[in-house]
XYZ file of C-alpha atoms in Angstrom:
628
model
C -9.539 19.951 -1.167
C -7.894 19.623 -4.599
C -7.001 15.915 -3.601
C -11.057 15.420 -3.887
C -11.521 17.254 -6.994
C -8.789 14.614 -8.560
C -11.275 11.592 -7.198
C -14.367 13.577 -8.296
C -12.722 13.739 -11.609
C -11.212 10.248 -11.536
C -14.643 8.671 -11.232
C -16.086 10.267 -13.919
C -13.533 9.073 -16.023
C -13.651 5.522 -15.472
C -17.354 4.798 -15.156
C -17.333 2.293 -17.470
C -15.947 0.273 -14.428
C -18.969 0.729 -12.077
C -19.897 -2.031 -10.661
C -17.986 -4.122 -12.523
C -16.342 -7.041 -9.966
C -12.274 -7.050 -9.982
C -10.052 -8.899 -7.849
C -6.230 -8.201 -6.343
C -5.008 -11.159 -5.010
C -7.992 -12.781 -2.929
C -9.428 -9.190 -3.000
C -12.775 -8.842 -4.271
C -13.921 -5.433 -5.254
C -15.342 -2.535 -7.709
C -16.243 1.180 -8.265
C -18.992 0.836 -6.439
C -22.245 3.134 -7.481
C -22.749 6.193 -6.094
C -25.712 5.961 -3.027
C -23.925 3.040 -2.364
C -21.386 0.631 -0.040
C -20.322 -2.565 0.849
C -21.261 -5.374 4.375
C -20.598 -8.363 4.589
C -23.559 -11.051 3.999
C -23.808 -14.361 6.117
C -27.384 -15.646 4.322
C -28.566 -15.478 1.167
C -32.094 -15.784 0.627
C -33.350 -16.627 -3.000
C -36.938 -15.662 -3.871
C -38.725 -16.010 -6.939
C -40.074 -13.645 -9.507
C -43.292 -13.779 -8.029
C -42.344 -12.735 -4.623
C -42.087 -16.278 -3.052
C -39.789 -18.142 -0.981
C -37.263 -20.175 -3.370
C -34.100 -21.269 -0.892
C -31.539 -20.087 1.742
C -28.023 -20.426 2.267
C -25.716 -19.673 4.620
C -22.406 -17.916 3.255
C -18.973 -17.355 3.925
C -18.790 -13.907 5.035
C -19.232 -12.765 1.090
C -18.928 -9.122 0.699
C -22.073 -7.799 -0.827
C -22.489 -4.041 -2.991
C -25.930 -2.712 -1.425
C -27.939 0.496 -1.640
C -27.733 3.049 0.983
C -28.826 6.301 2.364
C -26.944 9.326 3.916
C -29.002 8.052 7.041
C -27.688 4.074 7.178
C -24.742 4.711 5.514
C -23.407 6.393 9.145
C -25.921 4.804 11.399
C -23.955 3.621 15.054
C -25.584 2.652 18.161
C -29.354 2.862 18.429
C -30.045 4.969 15.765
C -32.639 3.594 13.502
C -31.509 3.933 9.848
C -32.183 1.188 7.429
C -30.556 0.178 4.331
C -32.771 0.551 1.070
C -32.390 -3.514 0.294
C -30.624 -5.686 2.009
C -29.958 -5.605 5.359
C -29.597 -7.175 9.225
C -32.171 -9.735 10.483
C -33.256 -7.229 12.732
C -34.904 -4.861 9.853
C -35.999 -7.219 7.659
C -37.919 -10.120 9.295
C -41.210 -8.682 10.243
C -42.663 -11.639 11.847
C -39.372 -11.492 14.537
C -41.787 -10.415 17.220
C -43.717 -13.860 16.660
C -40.048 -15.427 17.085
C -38.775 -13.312 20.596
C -37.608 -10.075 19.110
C -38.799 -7.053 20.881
C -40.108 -3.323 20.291
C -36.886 -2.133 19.160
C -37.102 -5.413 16.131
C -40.317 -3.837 15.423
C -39.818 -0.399 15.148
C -36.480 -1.503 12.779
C -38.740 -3.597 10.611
C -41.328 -1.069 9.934
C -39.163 1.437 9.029
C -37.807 -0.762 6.746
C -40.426 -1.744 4.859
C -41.967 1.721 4.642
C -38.564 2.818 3.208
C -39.073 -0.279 0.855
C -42.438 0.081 -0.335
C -41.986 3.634 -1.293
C -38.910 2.680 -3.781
C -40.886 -0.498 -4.956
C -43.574 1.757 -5.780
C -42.245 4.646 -7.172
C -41.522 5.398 -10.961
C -37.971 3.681 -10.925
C -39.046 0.789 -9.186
C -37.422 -2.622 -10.728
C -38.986 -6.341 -11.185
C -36.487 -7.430 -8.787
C -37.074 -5.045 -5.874
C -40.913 -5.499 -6.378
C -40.834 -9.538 -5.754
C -38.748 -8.807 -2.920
C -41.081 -6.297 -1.399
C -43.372 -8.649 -2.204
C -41.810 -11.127 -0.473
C -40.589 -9.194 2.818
C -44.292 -7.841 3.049
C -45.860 -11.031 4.134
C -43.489 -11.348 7.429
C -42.271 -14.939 7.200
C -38.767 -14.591 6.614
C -37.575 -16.000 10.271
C -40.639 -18.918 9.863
C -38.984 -20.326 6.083
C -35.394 -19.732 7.420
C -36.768 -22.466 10.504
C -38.070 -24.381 8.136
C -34.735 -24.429 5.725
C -33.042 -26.145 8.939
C -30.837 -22.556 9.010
C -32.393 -21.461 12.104
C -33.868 -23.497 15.480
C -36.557 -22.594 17.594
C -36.063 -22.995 21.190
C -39.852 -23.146 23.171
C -40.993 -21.418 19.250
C -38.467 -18.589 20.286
C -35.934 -17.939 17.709
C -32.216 -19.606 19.187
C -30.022 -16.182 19.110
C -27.049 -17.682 20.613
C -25.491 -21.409 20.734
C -23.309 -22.975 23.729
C -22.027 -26.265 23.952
C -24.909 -27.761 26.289
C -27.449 -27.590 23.324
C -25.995 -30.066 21.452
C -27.493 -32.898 23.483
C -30.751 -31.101 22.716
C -30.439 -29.607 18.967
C -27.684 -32.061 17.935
C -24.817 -30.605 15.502
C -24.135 -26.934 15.651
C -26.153 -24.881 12.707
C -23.507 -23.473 10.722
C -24.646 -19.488 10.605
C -23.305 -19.936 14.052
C -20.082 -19.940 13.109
C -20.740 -17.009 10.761
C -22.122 -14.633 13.337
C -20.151 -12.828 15.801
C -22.633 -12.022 18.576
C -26.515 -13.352 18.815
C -28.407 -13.878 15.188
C -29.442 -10.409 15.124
C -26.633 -8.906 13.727
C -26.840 -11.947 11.162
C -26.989 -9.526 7.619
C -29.348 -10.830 5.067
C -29.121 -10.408 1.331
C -31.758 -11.122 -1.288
C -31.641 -12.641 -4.440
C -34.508 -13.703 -7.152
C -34.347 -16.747 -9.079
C -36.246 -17.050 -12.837
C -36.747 -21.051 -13.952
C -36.521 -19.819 -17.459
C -33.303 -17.991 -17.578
C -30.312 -17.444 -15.775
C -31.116 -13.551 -13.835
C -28.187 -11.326 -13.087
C -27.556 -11.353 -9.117
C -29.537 -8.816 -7.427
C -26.674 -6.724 -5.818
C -24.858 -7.380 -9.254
C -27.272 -6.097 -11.660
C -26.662 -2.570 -12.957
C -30.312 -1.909 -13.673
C -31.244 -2.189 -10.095
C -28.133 -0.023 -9.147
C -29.014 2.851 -11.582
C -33.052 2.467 -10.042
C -31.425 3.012 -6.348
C -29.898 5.662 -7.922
C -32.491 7.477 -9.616
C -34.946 7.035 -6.923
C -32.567 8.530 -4.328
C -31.584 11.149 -6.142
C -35.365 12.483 -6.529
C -35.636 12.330 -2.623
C -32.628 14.668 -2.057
C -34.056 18.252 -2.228
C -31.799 20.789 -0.662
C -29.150 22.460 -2.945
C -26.129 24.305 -1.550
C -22.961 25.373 -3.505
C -20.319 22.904 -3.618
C -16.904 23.948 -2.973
C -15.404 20.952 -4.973
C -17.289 22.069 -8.429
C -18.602 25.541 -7.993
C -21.991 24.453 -8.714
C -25.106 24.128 -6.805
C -26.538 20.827 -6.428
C -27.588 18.753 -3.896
C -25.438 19.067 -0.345
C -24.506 16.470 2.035
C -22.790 16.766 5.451
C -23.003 12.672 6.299
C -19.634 11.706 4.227
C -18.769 7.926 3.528
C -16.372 5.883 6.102
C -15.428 2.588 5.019
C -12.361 3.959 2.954
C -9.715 1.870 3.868
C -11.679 -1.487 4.309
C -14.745 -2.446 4.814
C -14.377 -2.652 9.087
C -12.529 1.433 8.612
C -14.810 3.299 10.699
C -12.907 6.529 9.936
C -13.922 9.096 8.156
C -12.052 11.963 6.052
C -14.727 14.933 6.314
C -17.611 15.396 9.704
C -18.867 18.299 10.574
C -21.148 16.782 13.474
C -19.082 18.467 16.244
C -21.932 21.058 17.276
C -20.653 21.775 20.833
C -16.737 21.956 20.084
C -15.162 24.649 18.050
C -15.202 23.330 14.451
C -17.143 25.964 13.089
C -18.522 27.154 16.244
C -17.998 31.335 16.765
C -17.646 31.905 13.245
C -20.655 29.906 11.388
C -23.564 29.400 12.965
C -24.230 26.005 10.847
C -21.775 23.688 9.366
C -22.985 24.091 5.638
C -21.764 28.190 6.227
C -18.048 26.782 6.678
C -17.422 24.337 3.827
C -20.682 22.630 1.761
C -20.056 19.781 -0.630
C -22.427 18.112 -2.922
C -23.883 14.465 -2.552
C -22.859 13.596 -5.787
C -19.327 14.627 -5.295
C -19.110 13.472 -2.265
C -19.911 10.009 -3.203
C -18.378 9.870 -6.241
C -14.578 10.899 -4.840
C -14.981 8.696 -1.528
C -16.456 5.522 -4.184
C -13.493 6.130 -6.429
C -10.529 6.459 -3.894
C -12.036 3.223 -2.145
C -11.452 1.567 -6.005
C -7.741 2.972 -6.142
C -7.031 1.704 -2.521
C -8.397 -1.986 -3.652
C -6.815 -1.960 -6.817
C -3.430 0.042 -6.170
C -2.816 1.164 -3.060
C -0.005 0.016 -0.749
C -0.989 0.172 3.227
C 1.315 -0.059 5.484
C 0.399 -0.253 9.546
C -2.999 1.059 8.416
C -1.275 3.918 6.731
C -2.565 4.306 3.032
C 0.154 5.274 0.108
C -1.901 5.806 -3.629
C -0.747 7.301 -6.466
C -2.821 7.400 -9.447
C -3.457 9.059 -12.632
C -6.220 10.747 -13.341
C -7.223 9.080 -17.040
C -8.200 5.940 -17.461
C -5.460 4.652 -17.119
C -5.054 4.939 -12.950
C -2.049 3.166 -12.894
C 1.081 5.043 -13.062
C 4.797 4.680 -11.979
C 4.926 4.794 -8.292
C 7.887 6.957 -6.501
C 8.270 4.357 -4.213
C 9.359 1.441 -6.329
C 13.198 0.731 -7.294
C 14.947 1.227 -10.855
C 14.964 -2.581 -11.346
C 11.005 -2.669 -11.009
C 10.841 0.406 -13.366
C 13.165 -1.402 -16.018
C 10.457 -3.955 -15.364
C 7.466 -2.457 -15.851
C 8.821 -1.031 -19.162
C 9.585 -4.478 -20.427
C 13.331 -4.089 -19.930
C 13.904 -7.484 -17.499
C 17.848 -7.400 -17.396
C 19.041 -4.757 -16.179
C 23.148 -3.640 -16.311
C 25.035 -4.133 -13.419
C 28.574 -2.709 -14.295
C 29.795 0.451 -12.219
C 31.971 1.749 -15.357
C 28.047 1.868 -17.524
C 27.001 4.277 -15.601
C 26.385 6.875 -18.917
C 24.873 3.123 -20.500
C 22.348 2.774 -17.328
C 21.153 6.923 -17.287
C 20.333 6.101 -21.222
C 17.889 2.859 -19.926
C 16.445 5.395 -17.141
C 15.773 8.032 -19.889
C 14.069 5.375 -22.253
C 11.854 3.477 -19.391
C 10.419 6.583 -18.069
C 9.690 7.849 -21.641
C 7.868 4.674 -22.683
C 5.809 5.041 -19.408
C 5.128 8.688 -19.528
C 3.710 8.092 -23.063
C 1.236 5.802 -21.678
C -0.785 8.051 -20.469
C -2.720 10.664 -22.346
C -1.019 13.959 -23.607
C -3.578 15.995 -20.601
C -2.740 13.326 -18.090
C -1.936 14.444 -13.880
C -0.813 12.411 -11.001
C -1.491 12.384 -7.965
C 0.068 11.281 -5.022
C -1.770 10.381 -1.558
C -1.204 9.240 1.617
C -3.680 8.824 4.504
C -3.313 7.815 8.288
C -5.881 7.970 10.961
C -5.351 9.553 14.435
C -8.205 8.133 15.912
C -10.619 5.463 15.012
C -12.945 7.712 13.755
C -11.173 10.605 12.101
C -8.988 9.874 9.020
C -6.234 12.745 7.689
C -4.569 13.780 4.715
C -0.842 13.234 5.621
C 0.750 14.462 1.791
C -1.321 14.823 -0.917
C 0.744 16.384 -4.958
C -0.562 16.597 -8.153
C 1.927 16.601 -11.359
C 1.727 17.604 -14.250
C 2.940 14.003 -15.886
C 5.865 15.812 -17.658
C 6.932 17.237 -14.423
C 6.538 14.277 -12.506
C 8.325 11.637 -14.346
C 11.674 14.300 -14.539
C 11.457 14.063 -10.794
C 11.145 10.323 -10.983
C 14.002 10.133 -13.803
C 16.116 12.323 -12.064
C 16.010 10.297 -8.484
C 16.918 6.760 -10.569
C 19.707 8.581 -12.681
C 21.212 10.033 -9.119
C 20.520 7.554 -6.070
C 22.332 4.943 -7.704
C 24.244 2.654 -6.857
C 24.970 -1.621 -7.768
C 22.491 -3.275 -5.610
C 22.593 -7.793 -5.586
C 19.886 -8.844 -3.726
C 16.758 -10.921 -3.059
C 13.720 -9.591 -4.205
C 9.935 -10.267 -3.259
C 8.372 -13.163 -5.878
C 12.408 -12.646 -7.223
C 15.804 -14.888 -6.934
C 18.480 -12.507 -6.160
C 18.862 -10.300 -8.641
C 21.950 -7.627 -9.584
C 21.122 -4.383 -11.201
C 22.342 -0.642 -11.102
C 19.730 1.932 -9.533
C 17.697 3.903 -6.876
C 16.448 0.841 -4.227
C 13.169 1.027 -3.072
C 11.738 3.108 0.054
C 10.727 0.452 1.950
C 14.023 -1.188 1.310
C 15.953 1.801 2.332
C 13.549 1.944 5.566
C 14.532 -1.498 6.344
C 18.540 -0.881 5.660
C 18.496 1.908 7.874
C 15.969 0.208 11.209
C 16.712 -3.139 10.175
C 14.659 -6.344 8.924
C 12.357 -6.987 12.334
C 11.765 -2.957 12.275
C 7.620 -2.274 13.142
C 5.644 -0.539 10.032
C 5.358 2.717 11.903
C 8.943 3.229 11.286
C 9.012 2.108 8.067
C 5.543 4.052 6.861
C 6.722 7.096 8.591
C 10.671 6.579 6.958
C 8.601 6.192 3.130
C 6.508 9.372 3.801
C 9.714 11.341 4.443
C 11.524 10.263 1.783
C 8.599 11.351 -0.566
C 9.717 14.745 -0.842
C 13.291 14.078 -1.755
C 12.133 11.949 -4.537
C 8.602 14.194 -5.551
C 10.320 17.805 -4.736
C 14.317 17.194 -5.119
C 14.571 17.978 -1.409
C 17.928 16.864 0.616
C 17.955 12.993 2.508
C 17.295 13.333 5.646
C 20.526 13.895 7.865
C 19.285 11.660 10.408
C 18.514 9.034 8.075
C 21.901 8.980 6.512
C 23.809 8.726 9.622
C 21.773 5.802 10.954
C 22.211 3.692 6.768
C 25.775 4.383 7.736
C 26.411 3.340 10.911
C 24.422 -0.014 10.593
C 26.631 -0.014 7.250
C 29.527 -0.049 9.411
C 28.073 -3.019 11.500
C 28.224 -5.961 9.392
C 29.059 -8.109 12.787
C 25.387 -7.191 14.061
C 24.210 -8.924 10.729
C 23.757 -11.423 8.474
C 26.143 -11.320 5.395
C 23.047 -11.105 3.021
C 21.544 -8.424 5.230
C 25.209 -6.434 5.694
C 25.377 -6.492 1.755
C 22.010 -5.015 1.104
C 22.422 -2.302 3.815
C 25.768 -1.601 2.273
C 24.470 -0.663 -1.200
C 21.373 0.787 0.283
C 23.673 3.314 2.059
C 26.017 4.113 -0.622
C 22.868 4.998 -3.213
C 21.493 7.553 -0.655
C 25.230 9.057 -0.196
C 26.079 9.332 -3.714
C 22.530 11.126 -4.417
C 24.224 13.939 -1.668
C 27.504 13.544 -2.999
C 27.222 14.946 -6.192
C 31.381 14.865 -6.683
C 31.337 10.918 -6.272
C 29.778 8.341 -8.691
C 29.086 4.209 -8.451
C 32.837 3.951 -10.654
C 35.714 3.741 -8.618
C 37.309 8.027 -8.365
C 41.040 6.391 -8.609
C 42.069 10.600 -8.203
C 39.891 11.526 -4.934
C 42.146 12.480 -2.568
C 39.256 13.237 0.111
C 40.386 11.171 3.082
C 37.389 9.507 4.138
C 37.246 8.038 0.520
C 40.922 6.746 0.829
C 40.289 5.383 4.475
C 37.309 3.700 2.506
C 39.516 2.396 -0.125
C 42.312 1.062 2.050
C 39.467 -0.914 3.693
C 38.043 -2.594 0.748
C 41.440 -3.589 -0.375
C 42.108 -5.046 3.110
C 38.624 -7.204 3.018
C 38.834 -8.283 -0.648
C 43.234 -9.733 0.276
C 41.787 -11.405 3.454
C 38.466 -13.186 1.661
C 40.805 -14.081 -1.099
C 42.731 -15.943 0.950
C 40.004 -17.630 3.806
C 38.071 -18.937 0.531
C 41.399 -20.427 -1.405
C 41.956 -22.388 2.362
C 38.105 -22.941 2.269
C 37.355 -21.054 5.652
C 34.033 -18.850 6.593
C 34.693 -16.784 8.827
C 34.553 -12.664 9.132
C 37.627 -10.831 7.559
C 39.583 -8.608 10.190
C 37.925 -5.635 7.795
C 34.194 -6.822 9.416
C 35.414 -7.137 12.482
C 36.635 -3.671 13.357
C 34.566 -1.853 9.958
C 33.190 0.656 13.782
C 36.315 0.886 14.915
C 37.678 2.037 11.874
C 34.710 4.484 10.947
C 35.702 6.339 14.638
C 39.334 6.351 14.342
C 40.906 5.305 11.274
C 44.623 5.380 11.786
C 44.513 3.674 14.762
C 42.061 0.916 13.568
C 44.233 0.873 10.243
C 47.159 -0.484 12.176
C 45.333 -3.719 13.729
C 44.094 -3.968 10.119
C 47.378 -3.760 8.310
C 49.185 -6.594 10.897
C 46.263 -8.955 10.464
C 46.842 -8.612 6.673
C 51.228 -9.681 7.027
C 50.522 -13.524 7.017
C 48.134 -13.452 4.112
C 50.964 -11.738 2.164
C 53.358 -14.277 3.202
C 51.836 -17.131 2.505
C 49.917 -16.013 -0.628
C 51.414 -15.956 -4.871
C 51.015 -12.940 -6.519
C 47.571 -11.996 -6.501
C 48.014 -11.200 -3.011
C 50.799 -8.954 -3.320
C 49.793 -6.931 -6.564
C 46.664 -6.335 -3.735
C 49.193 -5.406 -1.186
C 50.510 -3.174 -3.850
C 47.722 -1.079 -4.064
C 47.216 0.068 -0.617
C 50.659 1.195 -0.684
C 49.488 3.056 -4.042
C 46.053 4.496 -2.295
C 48.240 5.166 0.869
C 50.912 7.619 -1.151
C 47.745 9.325 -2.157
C 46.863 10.914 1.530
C 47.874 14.157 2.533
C 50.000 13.601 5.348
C 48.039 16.026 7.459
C 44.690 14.196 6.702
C 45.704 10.588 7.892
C 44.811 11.023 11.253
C 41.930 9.430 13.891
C 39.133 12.093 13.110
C 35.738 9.643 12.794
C 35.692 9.223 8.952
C 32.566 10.760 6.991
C 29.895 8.354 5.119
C 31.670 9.003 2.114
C 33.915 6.398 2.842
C 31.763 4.034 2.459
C 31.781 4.678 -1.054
C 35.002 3.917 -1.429
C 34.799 0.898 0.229
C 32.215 -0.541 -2.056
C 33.909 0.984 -5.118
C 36.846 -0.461 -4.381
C 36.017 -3.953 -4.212
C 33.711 -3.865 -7.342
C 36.679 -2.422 -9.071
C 38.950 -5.055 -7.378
C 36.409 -7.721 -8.416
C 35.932 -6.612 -11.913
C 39.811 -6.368 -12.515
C 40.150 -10.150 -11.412
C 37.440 -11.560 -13.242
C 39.148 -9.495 -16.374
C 42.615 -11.074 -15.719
C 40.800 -14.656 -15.134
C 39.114 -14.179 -18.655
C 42.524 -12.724 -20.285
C 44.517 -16.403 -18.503
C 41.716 -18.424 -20.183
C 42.564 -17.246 -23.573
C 45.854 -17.325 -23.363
C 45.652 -21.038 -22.542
């Protein structure tokens, strides 16, 4: 449970952002109190500071911070459990009885307002709670709502549902119908108090009214226990906080409420005997890795990946991102491109990750997290590390310095960029399933590539034969798509081929290489000469790129003839490229130029070869220019 300690710890650090409102994207959110959660309001009901009825308004779903107990923060089904404050029609209009509501509307209310009373009464009461106690005490709420033209009576029973035939009665559709999924029951009520001389703090906004919740609940919970998180006794819980992932996540991370199964049953007699952690802890690690979630966490298919440090500053260098949005983040924007700056582009690495490990403070950790549910209700710890911040930026500098390779391609919020790196894991997920593939192949590609980045462990096997194969598909493709996969593919092979690099290796005589060479000279002759005629169409290389992965020498042949006319008809750019395959051919052992299905290292020579074709020509176009 060390990945709790980190949250418990986390929390403590940043309290100066309780309860303070921040936003990511159209994302509301904070670090919400402890003893408390989050619903979503659909009226608003203003009062004033002497416990009268001010106004009503219906809202747009706003997602309201409110008070809660162990009890109503897990309450399902019939259970009676209310919330300290604010809560659903059902518990806090006591004159619904009058209005149609039933035993069970009753019994909700006047558990409610007992709850109530005994916080607006007690030592740490607030101004604020008192007028609404005040307020909720006199059991009108349904009666002013009628009367604010928010709710219609129907025979003086309170309308719970509309359909279409009541508009020739009632006229226009009330608007909390639209709100409300389900009858007006479930309709969740907020209250707010309104001063005429001054401008008050919203009630589920104001930190004073928090820290009373919190004071007052804390004197109600009696029982200590030892905590396993802290080593301390304190206060114990066993009802844990759901919610996590969004505000609709029933799922939970601990529960301990399976009695008749075989959690704990035939070695404890109780629950507490097996694992015991405090309130406080409790609340404080699920509160804070909500927070992260909101404000850094990447989900994908429900599937949660956070990493954060445990300072105050939370944000940290994620394993998951690519070299050009590290260079980014560490305010160096252009990033080098060239293949032969290889030694230039491991210095850049060096200096990012330096500038962003001294960020943090000297004590600083990360941690890394991901989370998945099984079932609705059960939520799991898939990987969880902690790093020293030394150790874990090596790892990071060591993955960009050695899954490189020179990646041009369109980036989210980017135009297409060109820079010299490690690409992204989602991006490599998508090279290697495709653009349309679901997010349970792409969450479950990231979480397996964590440990080659976090731990230095090999790629995948799997994973490498499936980058090259669609590598050596560019028909199934679009050219965009075929380039991206291409560079995607040859990063992940030159991080297991140590021996290779992103420059062209003009002395490899491995045979897959050469194979890989004599194809990119073959594409780059052809697309010379189909753009100087002005023609788009595939180069005989695309075309048979399979073919020629399975068996080479054979493939080679249909290859070579489809190359004769281009050398014909073309000057002598075309035959100084005709040149070289005769140079790369004298280079094969005759032994090893045979059909045996090339390795993905030859894809590496493919790409190398054409960036070092391309670079040579744009050279020899400069050199022309100044000579004229």
């Amino acid at each position: 449970m060390s990945w709790m300690k980190a949250l418990y710890d986390t929390y403590d650090v940043n309290s100066d952002s309780i309860g303070k409102t921040q936003a990511r994207g159209e994302r509301r959110f904070s670090l919400l109190p402890i003893s408390h959660t989050t619903q979503t309001a659909h009226i608003e009901v203003t009062l004033t500071e002497e416990g009268e009825f001010h106004s009503a308004t219906v809202l747009d779903k706003k997602i309201t911070l409110i008070p809660t107990t162990e009890s109503s923060a897990s309450r399902s089904g019939a259970k009676i459990a209310p919330y300290p404050l604010h809560d659903k029609l059902g518990y806090v209009a006591g004159d619904f009885k009058k209005y149609g509501g039933g035993e069970k509307e009753e019994k909700q209310f006047d558990a409610y307002i007992k709850q109530l009373k005994h916080w607006a009464e007690s030592s740490y009461t607030h101004p604020k709670i008192q007028a609404i106690y005040h307020y909720l005490s006199k059991k009108q709420l349904i009666q002013d709502l009628v009367e604010s033209k928010l709710f219609i009576l129907d025979n003086e029973q309170l309308l719970l549902k509309w359909q279409a035939n009541l508009e020739k009665t009632f006229g226009n559709k009330p608007e909390i119908f639209n709100k409300v999924t389900g009858d007006l029951t479930g309709a969740f009520i907020r209250f707010n108090v309104h001063s005429a001389e001054e401008i008050l703090t919203p009630v589920w906004e104001d930190r004073a009214v928090q820290q009373s919740f919190v004071d007052f609940y804390n004197d109600l919970l009696q029982e200590n226990d030892v905590c396993y998180i802290t080593g301390k006794m304190m206060p114990a819980t066993e009802r844990h906080a759901n919610k996590i992932r969004n505000a609709a996540d029933k799922a939970k991370l601990i529960s301990s409420n399976d009695t008749s199964g075989f959690t704990f049953r035939g070695r404890f007699d109780k629950s507490n005997e097996a694992f015991s952690i405090g309130y406080d802890v409790s609340q404080k690690a699920h509160n804070a890795l909500k927070w992260l979630i909101n404000l850094q966490g990447k989900v994908i298919d429900e599937r949660v990946f956070l990493v954060w440090g445990n300072t105050s500053k939370v944000d940290v260098l994620s394993p998951d991102e690519d070299s050009f949005s590290m260079l980014r983040r560490s305010k160096k924007i252009e990033t080098k491109s060239n293949p032969n700056t290889f030694e230039s582009f491991a210095k850049e690495v060096s200096n990012a990750i330096e500038g962003l490990k001294n960020d943090l403070e000297f004590k600083a950790e990360v941690n890394i997290l991901v989370l998945d549910a099984a079932t609705p209700g059960r939520l799991s710890v898939q990987y969880y590390r902690n790093f020293n911040k030394e150790i874990y930026f090596e790892r990071l500098k060591k993955w960009h310095q050695s899954c490189v390779w020179v990646h041009s391609y369109k980036k989210e919020n980017d135009d297409y960029v060109t820079f010299t790196g490690a690409p992204a894991t989602r991006d490599i997920a998508s090279a290697a399933y495709g653009s349309k593939a679901n997010d349970r192949i792409i969450k479950d590609t990231i979480e397996r590539l964590l440990p080659c980045i976090l731990d230095g462990q090999r790629i995948p096997k799997d994973l490498i034969r499936t980058l090259a194969h669609r590598a050596s598909t560019p028909v199934s493709m679009e050219f965009w798509e075929w380039q991206k996969t291409l560079s995607i593919a040859c990063a992940l092979i030159n991080r297991e081929e140590e021996e290779f690099n992103v420059a062209l290796d003009k002395g490899s005589t491995d045979r897959s290489y050469l194979f890989g060479r004599l194809l990119g000279v073959a594409y780059e002759l052809e697309r010379k000469a189909l753009w100087s005629k002005g023609e788009k169409r595939e180069t005989s290389a695309e075309r048979f790129m399979t073919s020629f992965s399975n068996s080479p020498k054979r493939t080679w042949g249909t290859i070579h003839e489809s190359l004769l006319p281009y050398k014909m008809q073309s000057k002598t750019k075309a035959n100084w490229l005709y040149d070289q395959i005769i140079t790369i051919t004298d280079q094969f052992k005759i032994e090893d130029f045979n059909d045996k299905p090339l390795d993905p290292v030859y894809l590496l020579g493919f790409s190398s070869q054409i960036m070092e074709l391309r670079n040579s020509n744009n050279k020899n176009e400069e050199k022309e220019e100044n000579e004229e």
